[in-house]
CSV table of C-alpha atoms in Angstrom, one decimal:
chain,number,residue,atom,x,y,z
A,1016,VAL,CA,-82.9,7.5,9.6
A,1017,ILE,CA,-79.2,8.1,10.4
A,1018,SER,CA,-77.2,4.9,11.0
A,1019,GLY,CA,-73.5,4.9,12.1
A,1020,GLY,CA,-73.2,8.6,11.6
A,1021,ARG,CA,-71.0,9.0,14.7
A,1022,LYS,CA,-68.8,6.0,14.1
A,1023,SER,CA,-65.5,6.4,12.3
A,1024,HIS,CA,-65.2,4.3,9.2
A,1025,GLU,CA,-62.3,1.8,9.1
A,1026,PHE,CA,-60.6,3.6,6.2
A,1027,ASP,CA,-62.3,6.9,5.5
A,1028,GLU,CA,-63.5,8.9,8.5
A,1029,CYS,CA,-64.6,11.8,6.2
A,1030,ARG,CA,-67.1,9.9,4.1
A,1031,PHE,CA,-70.9,10.2,4.4
A,1032,ASP,CA,-73.9,9.7,2.1
A,1033,VAL,CA,-77.3,11.5,1.8
A,1034,ALA,CA,-80.3,9.8,0.4
A,1035,ILE,CA,-83.5,11.8,-0.5
A,1036,GLY,CA,-86.1,9.5,-1.9
A,1037,GLN,CA,-84.5,7.5,-4.5
A,1038,ASN,CA,-81.5,9.9,-5.0
A,1039,VAL,CA,-78.2,9.4,-3.2
A,1040,TRP,CA,-75.5,12.0,-2.8
A,1041,TYR,CA,-72.0,10.7,-2.0
A,1042,LEU,CA,-70.2,13.4,0.1
A,1043,ARG,CA,-66.8,13.8,1.7
A,1044,ALA,CA,-65.8,16.5,4.2
A,1045,GLU,CA,-62.3,18.0,4.4
A,1046,THR,CA,-61.8,16.7,7.9
A,1047,PRO,CA,-63.6,14.3,10.3
A,1048,GLU,CA,-64.6,17.4,12.4
A,1049,ASP,CA,-66.2,19.0,9.3
A,1050,LYS,CA,-68.1,15.7,8.6
A,1051,ARG,CA,-69.6,15.6,12.1
A,1052,ASN,CA,-70.6,19.3,11.8
A,1053,TRP,CA,-72.4,18.5,8.5
A,1054,ILE,CA,-74.2,15.5,9.9
A,1055,GLU,CA,-75.4,17.5,13.0
A,1056,VAL,CA,-76.7,20.3,10.7
A,1057,LEU,CA,-78.5,17.8,8.4
A,1058,GLN,CA,-79.9,16.0,11.4
A,1059,SER,CA,-81.4,19.2,12.7
A,1060,TYR,CA,-83.5,19.5,9.4
A,1061,LYS,CA,-84.5,15.8,9.4
A,1062,THR,CA,-87.6,16.5,11.6
A,1063,ASP,CA,-89.0,18.7,9.0
A,1064,ILE,CA,-89.0,16.1,6.2
A,1065,PRO,CA,-88.4,12.9,7.9
A,1066,GLU,CA,-89.9,10.8,5.2
A,1067,THR,CA,-87.4,12.1,2.6
A,1068,ILE,CA,-84.1,12.5,4.3
A,1069,SER,CA,-81.8,9.5,5.1
A,1070,LEU,CA,-78.2,9.9,6.2
A,1071,ARG,CA,-76.3,6.6,6.1
A,1072,ARG,CA,-72.8,5.2,5.9
A,1073,HIS,CA,-72.2,2.8,3.1
A,1074,GLY,CA,-69.6,0.1,3.1
A,1075,SER,CA,-67.4,2.0,0.8
A,1076,THR,CA,-64.0,2.9,2.2
A,1077,LEU,CA,-63.7,5.9,-0.2
A,1078,SER,CA,-66.0,8.5,-1.7
A,1079,LEU,CA,-66.3,9.0,-5.4
A,1080,GLN,CA,-63.5,11.5,-5.2
A,1081,SER,CA,-61.2,8.7,-4.4
A,1082,ASN,CA,-61.1,7.9,-8.1
A,1083,THR,CA,-58.3,10.5,-8.3
A,1084,LEU,CA,-55.9,8.1,-6.6
A,1085,SER,CA,-52.7,8.3,-8.4
A,1086,THR,CA,-51.7,5.3,-10.4
A,1087,ALA,CA,-48.1,6.1,-9.4
A,1088,SER,CA,-48.8,4.2,-6.2
A,1089,GLY,CA,-47.8,1.1,-8.1
A,1090,SER,CA,-44.2,2.0,-7.2
A,1091,SER,CA,-44.9,0.5,-3.8
A,1092,LEU,CA,-46.3,-3.0,-3.7
A,1093,LYS,CA,-47.9,-2.3,-0.3
A,1094,ARG,CA,-49.7,0.8,-1.6
A,1095,VAL,CA,-50.8,-1.1,-4.8
A,1096,SER,CA,-52.3,-3.9,-2.7
A,1097,ARG,CA,-54.2,-1.4,-0.5
A,1098,GLY,CA,-55.5,0.5,-3.6
A,1099,LEU,CA,-56.9,-2.7,-5.0
A,1100,ARG,CA,-58.8,-3.4,-1.7
A,1101,GLU,CA,-60.2,0.1,-1.7
A,1102,LYS,CA,-61.5,-0.2,-5.3
A,1103,LEU,CA,-63.1,-3.5,-4.4
A,1104,HIS,CA,-65.0,-1.8,-1.6
A,1105,GLU,CA,-66.1,0.9,-4.0
A,1106,ILE,CA,-67.5,-1.7,-6.5
A,1107,GLU,CA,-69.4,-3.3,-3.6
A,1108,THR,CA,-70.9,0.1,-2.8
A,1109,PHE,CA,-72.0,0.6,-6.4
A,1110,ARG,CA,-73.4,-2.9,-6.4
A,1111,ASP,CA,-75.6,-2.1,-3.3
A,1112,ILE,CA,-76.9,1.1,-5.0
A,1113,LEU,CA,-77.8,-0.8,-8.2
A,1114,TYR,CA,-79.6,-3.5,-6.2
A,1115,GLY,CA,-81.6,-0.7,-4.4
A,1116,GLN,CA,-82.5,0.9,-7.8
A,1117,ILE,CA,-83.5,-2.5,-9.3
A,1118,ASP,CA,-85.7,-3.2,-6.3
A,1119,THR,CA,-87.4,0.1,-6.6
A,1120,LEU,CA,-88.1,-0.3,-10.3
A,1121,GLN,CA,-89.3,-3.9,-9.7
A,1122,ARG,CA,-91.8,-2.8,-7.1
A,1123,TYR,CA,-93.0,0.0,-9.4
A,1124,PHE,CA,-93.6,-2.3,-12.3
A,1125,ASP,CA,-95.3,-4.9,-10.1
A,1126,ALA,CA,-97.7,-2.1,-8.9
A,1127,LEU,CA,-98.4,-1.0,-12.5
A,1128,HIS,CA,-99.3,-4.6,-13.4
A,1129,LEU,CA,-102.0,-4.7,-10.7
A,1130,LYS,CA,-103.3,-1.2,-11.4
A,1131,ASN,CA,-106.9,-0.9,-12.7
A,1132,GLU,CA,-108.2,2.1,-14.6
A,1133,ASP,CA,-111.2,2.4,-12.2
A,1134,GLN,CA,-108.9,2.2,-9.2
A,1135,PRO,CA,-107.5,5.4,-7.6
A,1136,PRO,CA,-103.8,6.2,-8.0
A,1137,LEU,CA,-101.8,3.3,-6.7
A,1138,GLU,CA,-99.8,3.7,-3.5
A,1139,LEU,CA,-96.5,1.8,-3.9
A,1140,GLY,CA,-96.1,1.2,-0.2
A,1141,ASP,CA,-93.2,2.1,2.2
A,1142,GLY,CA,-94.1,5.8,1.6
A,1143,LEU,CA,-93.0,5.5,-2.1
A,1144,LYS,CA,-94.4,7.9,-4.6
A,1145,PRO,CA,-94.6,7.5,-8.3
A,1146,ILE,CA,-91.1,7.7,-9.6
A,1147,ASP,CA,-89.4,9.7,-12.4
A,1148,PHE,CA,-88.3,7.1,-15.0
A,1149,LYS,CA,-85.9,9.6,-16.7
A,1150,GLY,CA,-84.3,10.4,-13.4
A,1151,GLU,CA,-83.9,6.8,-12.4
A,1152,ALA,CA,-82.5,6.0,-15.8
A,1153,ILE,CA,-79.9,8.8,-15.5
A,1154,THR,CA,-79.0,7.6,-12.0
A,1155,PHE,CA,-78.7,4.0,-13.3
A,1156,ARG,CA,-76.5,5.1,-16.1
A,1157,GLU,CA,-74.2,7.2,-13.9
A,1158,THR,CA,-73.9,4.3,-11.4
A,1159,THR,CA,-72.9,1.8,-14.0
A,1160,ALA,CA,-70.5,4.4,-15.5
A,1161,GLY,CA,-68.9,4.7,-12.0
A,1162,VAL,CA,-68.6,0.9,-11.9
A,1163,ILE,CA,-66.9,0.8,-15.2
A,1164,ILE,CA,-64.5,3.6,-14.3
A,1165,THR,CA,-63.6,1.8,-11.1
A,1166,LEU,CA,-63.0,-1.4,-12.9
A,1167,GLN,CA,-60.8,0.3,-15.4
A,1168,HIS,CA,-58.9,1.9,-12.6
A,1169,CYS,CA,-58.4,-1.6,-11.1
A,1170,LEU,CA,-57.2,-2.9,-14.4
A,1171,ASP,CA,-54.7,0.0,-14.6
A,1172,ILE,CA,-53.4,-0.8,-11.1
A,1173,ILE,CA,-53.1,-4.5,-12.0
A,1174,SER,CA,-51.3,-3.7,-15.2
A,1175,GLN,CA,-49.0,-1.4,-13.4
A,1176,LYS,CA,-48.3,-4.1,-10.8
A,1177,GLU,CA,-47.7,-6.6,-13.6
A,1178,GLU,CA,-45.3,-4.3,-15.3
A,1179,SER,CA,-43.4,-3.7,-12.1
A,1180,PHE,CA,-43.1,-7.5,-11.5
A,1181,LYS,CA,-42.0,-8.0,-15.1
A,1182,LYS,CA,-39.2,-5.4,-14.7
A,1183,LYS,CA,-38.1,-7.1,-11.4
A,1184,LEU,CA,-38.2,-10.5,-13.0
A,1185,ASP,CA,-36.0,-9.2,-15.9
A,1186,LYS,CA,-33.5,-7.8,-13.5
A,1187,GLU,CA,-33.4,-11.0,-11.5
A,1188,GLN,CA,-32.9,-13.1,-14.6
A,1189,GLU,CA,-30.1,-10.8,-15.7
A,1190,ARG,CA,-28.4,-11.1,-12.3
A,1191,ARG,CA,-28.8,-14.9,-12.4
A,1192,ARG,CA,-27.3,-15.0,-15.9
A,1193,LYS,CA,-24.3,-12.9,-14.8
A,1194,ALA,CA,-23.8,-15.1,-11.6
A,1195,GLU,CA,-23.9,-18.3,-13.7
A,1196,GLU,CA,-21.4,-16.8,-16.1
A,1197,LEU,CA,-19.1,-15.8,-13.3
A,1198,TYR,CA,-19.5,-19.3,-11.7
A,1199,ARG,CA,-18.5,-20.9,-15.0
A,1200,ASN,CA,-15.5,-18.7,-15.4
A,1201,CYS,CA,-14.3,-19.4,-11.8
A,1202,LYS,CA,-14.8,-23.1,-12.4
A,1203,ASP,CA,-12.8,-23.0,-15.6
A,1204,GLU,CA,-10.1,-21.0,-13.9
A,1205,LEU,CA,-9.9,-23.5,-11.0
A,1206,ALA,CA,-9.7,-26.4,-13.4
A,1207,LYS,CA,-6.8,-24.7,-15.2
A,1208,ASN,CA,-5.0,-24.1,-11.9
A,1209,ARG,CA,-5.4,-27.7,-10.9
A,1210,ASN,CA,-4.1,-28.9,-14.2
A,1211,SER,CA,-1.2,-26.6,-14.2
A,1212,VAL,CA,2.2,-28.1,-13.3
A,1213,ILE,CA,3.5,-24.7,-12.0
A,1214,PRO,CA,0.5,-22.8,-10.6
A,1215,GLY,CA,0.7,-19.0,-11.0
A,1216,PRO,CA,-1.0,-16.3,-9.0
A,1217,ASP,CA,-4.3,-16.1,-10.9
A,1218,LEU,CA,-2.3,-17.3,-13.9
A,1219,GLU,CA,-0.5,-14.0,-14.0
A,1220,GLU,CA,3.1,-15.3,-13.8
A,1221,GLY,CA,4.6,-16.9,-16.9
A,1222,PRO,CA,6.1,-16.0,-20.3
A,1223,HIS,CA,2.7,-15.1,-21.6
A,1224,SER,CA,1.8,-12.8,-18.8
A,1225,THR,CA,-0.1,-9.7,-19.8
A,1226,ILE,CA,1.2,-7.6,-16.9
A,1227,PRO,CA,3.7,-5.0,-18.1
A,1228,GLU,CA,7.2,-5.4,-16.6
A,1229,ASP,CA,7.1,-2.1,-14.8
A,1230,GLU,CA,3.8,-3.0,-13.1
A,1231,PHE,CA,5.2,-6.4,-12.3
A,1232,PHE,CA,8.2,-4.8,-10.6
A,1233,ASP,CA,6.1,-2.2,-8.7
A,1234,ALA,CA,3.8,-5.0,-7.4
A,1235,VAL,CA,6.7,-7.1,-6.2
A,1236,GLU,CA,8.5,-4.1,-4.7
A,1237,THR,CA,5.3,-3.1,-2.8
A,1238,GLY,CA,4.9,-6.6,-1.4
A,1239,LEU,CA,8.5,-6.7,-0.2
A,1240,ASP,CA,8.2,-3.3,1.4
A,1241,LYS,CA,5.1,-4.5,3.3
A,1242,ILE,CA,6.9,-7.6,4.4
A,1243,GLU,CA,9.8,-5.6,5.7
A,1244,GLU,CA,7.5,-3.3,7.7
A,1245,ASP,CA,5.8,-6.4,9.3
A,1246,ARG,CA,9.3,-7.8,10.2
A,1247,GLN,CA,10.4,-4.6,11.8
A,1248,LEU,CA,7.2,-4.5,13.9
A,1249,ARG,CA,7.7,-8.1,14.9
A,1250,VAL,CA,11.3,-7.5,15.9
A,1251,ARG,CA,10.4,-4.4,18.0
A,1252,LEU,CA,7.7,-6.3,19.8
A,1253,LYS,CA,10.1,-9.2,20.5
A,1254,TYR,CA,12.8,-6.8,21.7
A,1255,GLN,CA,10.3,-5.1,24.1
A,1256,SER,CA,9.3,-8.5,25.4
A,1257,GLN,CA,12.9,-9.5,26.0
A,1258,GLN,CA,13.7,-6.2,27.8
A,1259,SER,CA,10.7,-6.7,30.0
A,1260,GLN,CA,11.9,-10.2,30.9
A,1261,ILE,CA,15.4,-8.8,31.6
A,1262,SER,CA,13.9,-6.1,33.9
A,1263,ASN,CA,11.8,-8.5,35.8
A,1264,ALA,CA,14.8,-10.9,36.3
A,1265,GLY,CA,17.1,-8.1,37.5
A,1266,SER,CA,20.0,-9.2,35.3
A,1267,VAL,CA,20.8,-10.3,31.8
A,1268,HIS,CA,20.8,-14.1,31.5
A,1269,SER,CA,23.3,-15.8,29.2
A,1270,THR,CA,22.0,-17.3,26.0
A,1271,ASN,CA,21.4,-21.0,25.5
A,1272,LEU,CA,24.3,-21.2,23.1
A,1273,GLU,CA,26.4,-23.1,25.6
A,1274,ALA,CA,23.6,-25.6,26.3
A,1275,GLU,CA,23.1,-26.4,22.6
A,1276,ASP,CA,24.7,-29.2,20.7
A,1277,GLU,CA,27.1,-26.7,19.2
A,1278,THR,CA,29.2,-27.1,22.3
A,1279,ALA,CA,30.1,-30.7,21.3
A,1280,GLU,CA,33.7,-31.1,20.5
A,1281,ASP,CA,32.9,-32.6,17.1
A,1282,PHE,CA,30.4,-29.8,16.1
A,1283,GLY,CA,31.4,-28.4,12.8
A,1284,THR,CA,33.6,-31.3,11.7
A,1285,GLY,CA,30.8,-33.4,10.1
A,1286,ALA,CA,31.8,-36.4,12.2
A,1287,GLN,CA,28.2,-37.3,13.0
A,1288,ALA,CA,27.0,-36.6,9.5
A,1289,LYS,CA,29.5,-38.8,7.7
A,1290,SER,CA,27.4,-41.9,8.1
A,1291,HIS,CA,24.4,-40.2,6.3
A,1292,LYS,CA,23.9,-41.0,2.6
A,1293,LEU,CA,23.9,-37.2,1.8
A,1294,TRP,CA,27.4,-36.8,3.2
A,1295,PRO,CA,29.4,-37.3,-0.1
A,1296,GLU,CA,27.4,-34.6,-1.8
A,1297,ILE,CA,27.6,-32.3,1.3
A,1298,ASP,CA,31.4,-32.6,1.5
A,1299,ARG,CA,31.9,-32.1,-2.2
A,1300,ILE,CA,29.6,-29.1,-2.6
A,1301,CYS,CA,31.1,-27.4,0.5
A,1302,THR,CA,34.6,-27.9,-0.8
A,1303,GLU,CA,33.7,-26.5,-4.2
A,1304,GLN,CA,31.8,-23.5,-2.9
A,1305,LEU,CA,34.6,-22.6,-0.4
A,1306,THR,CA,37.2,-22.7,-3.2
A,1307,GLN,CA,35.0,-20.3,-5.4
A,1308,ALA,CA,34.3,-18.0,-2.5
A,1309,ARG,CA,38.1,-17.6,-1.8
A,1310,GLN,CA,38.7,-16.6,-5.4
A,1311,GLY,CA,38.8,-12.9,-6.1
A,1312,VAL,CA,36.1,-11.3,-8.3
A,1313,GLY,CA,38.6,-11.0,-11.2
A,1314,GLU,CA,40.5,-14.2,-10.8
A,1315,ASP,CA,38.0,-16.6,-12.5
A,1316,GLY,CA,37.6,-14.5,-15.6
A,1317,ASN,CA,33.8,-14.8,-15.6
A,1318,GLY,CA,33.1,-11.1,-15.7
A,1319,TRP,CA,31.9,-10.1,-12.2
A,1320,GLN,CA,30.1,-6.7,-12.2
A,1321,LEU,CA,30.1,-4.4,-9.2
A,1322,PHE,CA,26.4,-3.4,-8.6
A,1323,ALA,CA,26.5,-2.2,-4.9
A,1324,ASP,CA,29.3,-0.3,-3.1
A,1325,GLU,CA,28.4,0.9,0.3
A,1326,GLY,CA,31.5,1.4,2.5
A,1327,GLU,CA,32.8,-2.0,3.6
A,1328,MET,CA,30.1,-3.8,1.7
A,1329,LYS,CA,30.6,-4.6,-2.0
A,1330,MET,CA,28.4,-6.8,-4.2
A,1331,TYR,CA,29.1,-8.4,-7.5
A,1332,ARG,CA,27.1,-10.4,-10.0
A,1333,ARG,CA,27.3,-12.2,-13.3
A,1334,GLU,CA,24.4,-12.3,-15.7
A,1335,GLU,CA,23.4,-15.9,-16.5
A,1336,GLU,CA,20.2,-17.4,-17.8
A,1337,VAL,CA,19.1,-21.1,-18.1
A,1338,ASP,CA,16.1,-21.9,-20.3
A,1339,GLY,CA,15.1,-18.2,-20.2
A,1340,MET,CA,15.3,-18.0,-16.4
A,1341,VAL,CA,17.7,-15.7,-14.6
A,1342,ILE,CA,20.1,-17.4,-12.3
A,1343,ASP,CA,22.7,-14.7,-11.9
A,1344,PRO,CA,25.5,-15.8,-9.4
A,1345,LEU,CA,26.1,-13.3,-6.7
A,1346,LYS,CA,29.2,-12.6,-4.6
A,1347,SER,CA,29.2,-10.1,-1.6
A,1348,CYS,CA,32.1,-9.0,0.6
A,1349,HIS,CA,31.5,-7.2,3.9
A,1350,VAL,CA,33.3,-6.4,7.2
A,1351,VAL,CA,31.5,-6.3,10.5
A,1352,LYS,CA,32.8,-5.2,13.9
A,1353,GLY,CA,32.0,-6.8,17.3
A,1354,VAL,CA,31.2,-10.4,16.3
A,1355,THR,CA,33.1,-13.6,15.6
A,1356,ALA,CA,32.8,-15.9,12.5
A,1357,ARG,CA,31.1,-18.6,14.6
A,1358,GLU,CA,28.5,-16.2,15.9
A,1359,MET,CA,27.7,-15.0,12.4
A,1360,CYS,CA,27.4,-18.5,11.1
A,1361,HIS,CA,25.4,-19.7,14.1
A,1362,TYR,CA,22.6,-17.2,13.5
A,1363,PHE,CA,22.6,-18.0,9.8
A,1364,PHE,CA,22.4,-21.7,10.4
A,1365,ASP,CA,20.1,-22.0,13.4
A,1366,PRO,CA,16.4,-22.1,12.3
A,1367,ALA,CA,15.3,-20.6,15.6
A,1368,TYR,CA,16.5,-17.2,14.5
A,1369,ARG,CA,15.7,-17.3,10.8
A,1370,ASN,CA,12.3,-15.6,10.9
A,1371,ASP,CA,13.9,-12.6,12.6
A,1372,TRP,CA,16.2,-11.7,9.7
A,1373,GLU,CA,14.7,-13.6,6.7
A,1374,THR,CA,11.7,-11.4,5.9
A,1375,THR,CA,10.0,-13.5,3.2
A,1376,LEU,CA,9.7,-16.7,5.2
A,1377,GLU,CA,6.2,-18.1,5.9
A,1378,ASP,CA,7.2,-21.4,7.4
A,1379,VAL,CA,10.4,-23.4,8.2
A,1380,GLN,CA,10.3,-27.2,8.7
A,1381,ILE,CA,13.2,-29.5,9.5
A,1382,VAL,CA,12.5,-32.6,7.4
A,1383,ASP,CA,15.7,-34.5,8.4
A,1384,ASN,CA,17.9,-33.9,11.5
A,1385,VAL,CA,21.0,-35.4,10.0
A,1386,ALA,CA,23.4,-34.1,12.8
A,1387,PRO,CA,23.7,-31.1,15.1
A,1388,ASP,CA,25.7,-29.3,12.3
A,1389,THR,CA,23.7,-30.7,9.4
A,1390,LEU,CA,19.9,-30.3,8.8
A,1391,VAL,CA,17.5,-30.7,5.8
A,1392,PHE,CA,15.0,-27.8,5.6
A,1393,LEU,CA,11.8,-27.2,3.7
A,1394,GLN,CA,11.2,-23.5,3.6
A,1395,THR,CA,8.0,-21.9,2.4
A,1396,TYR,CA,8.1,-18.3,1.3
A,1397,LYS,CA,5.4,-15.7,1.5
A,1398,ARG,CA,3.6,-15.1,-1.8
A,1399,ILE,CA,4.3,-11.7,-3.3
A,1400,TRP,CA,1.8,-10.9,-6.0
A,1401,PRO,CA,2.0,-11.3,-9.0
A,1402,ALA,CA,4.7,-13.9,-8.4
A,1403,SER,CA,3.7,-17.4,-7.5
A,1404,GLN,CA,4.3,-18.7,-4.0
A,1405,ARG,CA,7.6,-20.6,-3.7
A,1406,ASP,CA,9.4,-23.1,-1.5
A,1407,ALA,CA,12.9,-24.5,-1.2
A,1408,LEU,CA,14.1,-28.0,0.0
A,1409,PHE,CA,17.8,-27.9,0.9
A,1410,TRP,CA,20.4,-29.3,3.2
A,1411,SER,CA,22.4,-26.9,5.4
A,1412,HIS,CA,25.8,-27.7,6.9
A,1413,MET,CA,27.8,-25.6,9.3
A,1414,ARG,CA,31.6,-26.3,9.3
A,1415,ARG,CA,34.8,-25.0,10.9
A,1416,ILE,CA,37.6,-24.7,8.4
A,1417,THR,CA,40.9,-25.9,9.8
A,1418,ASP,CA,43.1,-25.6,6.7
A,1419,ASN,CA,43.1,-21.8,7.1
A,1420,VAL,CA,44.9,-20.3,4.2
A,1421,ASP,CA,44.1,-16.7,5.2
A,1422,THR,CA,47.1,-15.4,7.1
A,1423,GLY,CA,46.1,-13.5,10.2
A,1424,ALA,CA,42.5,-15.0,10.6
A,1425,ASN,CA,41.8,-16.3,14.1
A,1426,ASP,CA,39.3,-18.8,12.8
A,1427,VAL,CA,37.1,-19.5,9.8
A,1428,TRP,CA,33.5,-20.9,9.8
A,1429,VAL,CA,31.2,-21.5,6.9
A,1430,VAL,CA,27.5,-22.4,6.3
A,1431,CYS,CA,26.7,-24.1,3.0
A,1432,ASN,CA,23.1,-24.6,1.7
A,1433,HIS,CA,22.3,-26.7,-1.4
A,1434,SER,CA,19.0,-27.8,-2.9
A,1435,ASN,CA,18.2,-31.5,-2.4
A,1436,GLN,CA,16.1,-33.7,-4.7
A,1437,ASN,CA,16.2,-36.9,-2.7
A,1438,ASP,CA,13.0,-39.0,-3.3
A,1439,GLU,CA,12.5,-39.4,0.4
A,1440,TYR,CA,11.8,-35.7,0.9
A,1441,PRO,CA,8.8,-33.7,-0.3
A,1442,PRO,CA,9.0,-33.6,-4.2
A,1443,ALA,CA,8.8,-30.4,-6.2
A,1444,ASN,CA,5.7,-29.1,-8.0
A,1445,GLN,CA,3.3,-31.3,-6.0
A,1446,GLY,CA,1.6,-28.6,-4.0
A,1447,LYS,CA,0.7,-24.9,-4.3
A,1448,CYS,CA,4.3,-23.7,-4.5
A,1449,VAL,CA,7.0,-23.4,-7.2
A,1450,ARG,CA,10.2,-25.0,-6.1
A,1451,ILE,CA,13.3,-22.8,-5.9
A,1452,TYR,CA,16.8,-24.3,-6.4
A,1453,LEU,CA,19.7,-22.7,-4.7
A,1454,THR,CA,23.4,-23.0,-3.7
A,1455,VAL,CA,24.6,-20.7,-1.0
A,1456,ILE,CA,27.7,-20.4,1.1
A,1457,LEU,CA,28.5,-17.9,3.9
A,1458,VAL,CA,32.2,-17.7,4.7
A,1459,CYS,CA,33.2,-15.8,7.9
A,1460,GLN,CA,36.7,-15.1,9.2
A,1461,THR,CA,37.5,-13.7,12.7
A,1462,TYR,CA,40.3,-11.2,13.1
A,1463,LEU,CA,41.5,-10.0,16.5
A,1464,THR,CA,43.3,-6.8,17.4
A,1465,PRO,CA,47.1,-7.4,17.4
A,1466,GLY,CA,48.2,-8.6,20.8
A,1467,LYS,CA,44.8,-10.0,21.8
A,1468,ASP,CA,43.7,-13.6,21.9
A,1469,SER,CA,40.4,-15.4,22.5
A,1470,LYS,CA,40.8,-15.1,26.3
A,1471,THR,CA,41.7,-11.4,26.5
A,1472,ALA,CA,39.8,-9.9,23.6
A,1473,THR,CA,36.6,-7.9,24.1
A,1474,ARG,CA,34.0,-7.3,21.4
A,1475,ASP,CA,35.8,-4.1,20.5
A,1476,ASP,CA,38.7,-6.2,19.4
A,1477,LEU,CA,36.6,-8.4,17.0
A,1478,THR,CA,36.4,-8.0,13.3
A,1479,CYS,CA,34.5,-10.4,11.1
A,1480,LYS,CA,35.2,-10.6,7.3
A,1481,ILE,CA,32.2,-12.0,5.4
A,1482,THR,CA,32.0,-13.5,1.9
A,1483,TYR,CA,28.6,-14.5,0.7
A,1484,CYS,CA,28.0,-16.3,-2.6
A,1485,SER,CA,24.7,-17.5,-4.0
A,1486,THR,CA,23.1,-18.9,-7.1
A,1487,VAL,CA,19.4,-19.1,-7.2
A,1488,ASN,CA,17.1,-20.6,-9.8
A,1489,PRO,CA,13.6,-19.1,-9.3
A,1490,GLY,CA,12.0,-22.3,-10.6
A,1491,GLY,CA,9.5,-20.5,-12.8
A,1492,TRP,CA,9.5,-17.8,-15.3
A,1493,ALA,CA,9.6,-14.1,-14.3
A,1494,PRO,CA,10.8,-11.1,-16.3
A,1495,ALA,CA,14.6,-10.9,-16.3
A,1496,THR,CA,14.7,-7.2,-15.9
A,1497,VAL,CA,12.4,-7.4,-13.0
A,1498,LEU,CA,14.4,-10.1,-11.2
A,1499,ARG,CA,17.7,-8.2,-11.7
A,1500,ALA,CA,16.2,-5.0,-10.5
A,1501,ILE,CA,14.8,-6.8,-7.4
A,1502,TYR,CA,18.2,-8.5,-6.7
A,1503,LYS,CA,20.0,-5.2,-7.0
A,1504,LYS,CA,17.7,-3.6,-4.4
A,1505,GLU,CA,17.1,-6.5,-2.0
A,1506,TYR,CA,20.5,-8.2,-1.7
A,1507,PRO,CA,22.2,-5.2,-0.1
A,1508,LYS,CA,19.3,-4.7,2.2
A,1509,PHE,CA,19.4,-8.4,3.1
A,1510,LEU,CA,23.1,-8.4,4.0
A,1511,LYS,CA,22.9,-5.3,6.1
A,1512,ARG,CA,19.8,-6.5,7.8
A,1513,PHE,CA,21.3,-9.9,8.7
A,1514,THR,CA,24.7,-8.6,9.9
A,1515,GLY,CA,23.0,-5.8,11.9
A,1516,TYR,CA,20.7,-8.4,13.5
A,1517,VAL,CA,23.7,-10.6,14.6
A,1518,VAL,CA,25.5,-7.6,16.1
A,1519,ASP,CA,22.5,-6.6,18.1
A,1520,GLN,CA,22.0,-10.2,19.3
A,1521,CYS,CA,25.6,-10.7,20.4
A,1522,LYS,CA,26.6,-7.3,21.9
A,1523,ALA,CA,25.4,-8.2,25.5
A,1524,LYS,CA,26.4,-11.9,25.4
A,1525,PRO,CA,29.6,-13.8,26.0
A,1526,ILE,CA,31.9,-14.1,23.0
A,1527,MET,CA,31.5,-17.4,21.1
A,1528,TYR,CA,34.5,-18.8,19.1
């Protein structure tokens, strides 16, 4: 009897079995088409010996040849799982075969028990003939051997799967160990930063820094160059926006200088600031700094060294250190055409323009509006790795000098900045920044072409003589050679950038004295 011969098996469409008597052959064709051809041929012979030929489909998903399944399939968990299911179906097939053999043997022995010597040869029923014990024993042995081989294969697959899981578990445990170690290190680093009075950038800045000075300098230089590029782009975009507004309006509008408090008659005299508690310090520091700025570089005998000489611009410095920190005083002299002393000081003093020429600023806050000509600033500077981020708290005062000792100068204006440590203002070292301490004065003098006055002069008749003096305490340790190299490179760039910015801003505007 043929059962299910034309129905494709769920897993193996090439499998079919042939049973002749008590013997079963497990066969597998190369393709499903070959299998159908074989079945049709065998069916054509079934009519000749119908009692001995039985073609049937067992529940197995694979033939005996499937034992050649590579154990390498364990590399994929999906394939391993499928292999185990296939082997389970094979065991079930072997079980069915064994059950059939056991039933046959049992019926045979039951018949022998009832047989009588006087009786004719016993018919076993169901068309069964006396069986070959030796053949059945061999078949039984081979069947059980197949079961054992299949079980062994299953054990191999399970062992392979277990080994794969073990390796993955080891890798995951190693990843977890490294992650926990990294977490502990980050936690310790964060705790150190929180407990540090002057936080450094990843604890790189300080006298015990492991960064070589040349690498420290290169890193700071790269950071400054990047900031300068960003500033130039910002200025270009702002200029384009202003040009667009001018084009749309059809004419150049005057600036708001005349509308500001600077137009007040007492602006630059300190009249409104004299009632503030900071005024005694402001007046004293401004007077001292003006006196020092008026001195020549060789008159105080403190060894000024020329470190930049570019045409009208000359820069001098003295090397000084306090507690291992470089605080070299700087004095610069420059001459600029086309602007007045007041215009130069105006753009230096007014915070509205500071971000345009001060490249390293991140934020500017006015913490105390003392008077129109006197303000208290808190400036935060951009962090430049590997240096810590810094800020500065200082008052700034703009003043017109009336006791002009410089013969020939039309007028003299100054801006003086000095660090403030008043308890009412944000204290140092309470945030993420290192506090800078500074004293700066910008002295500007206007000169007119002979024969011209403030009413008849054009910008071509204006010459502004500039003296810039500064002393800056960086507030935290940094290599002296690096700081001096940075100062030598950046101070000339700063002065040219600032004066060039003022000239560009004023050239299309009314002259302001």
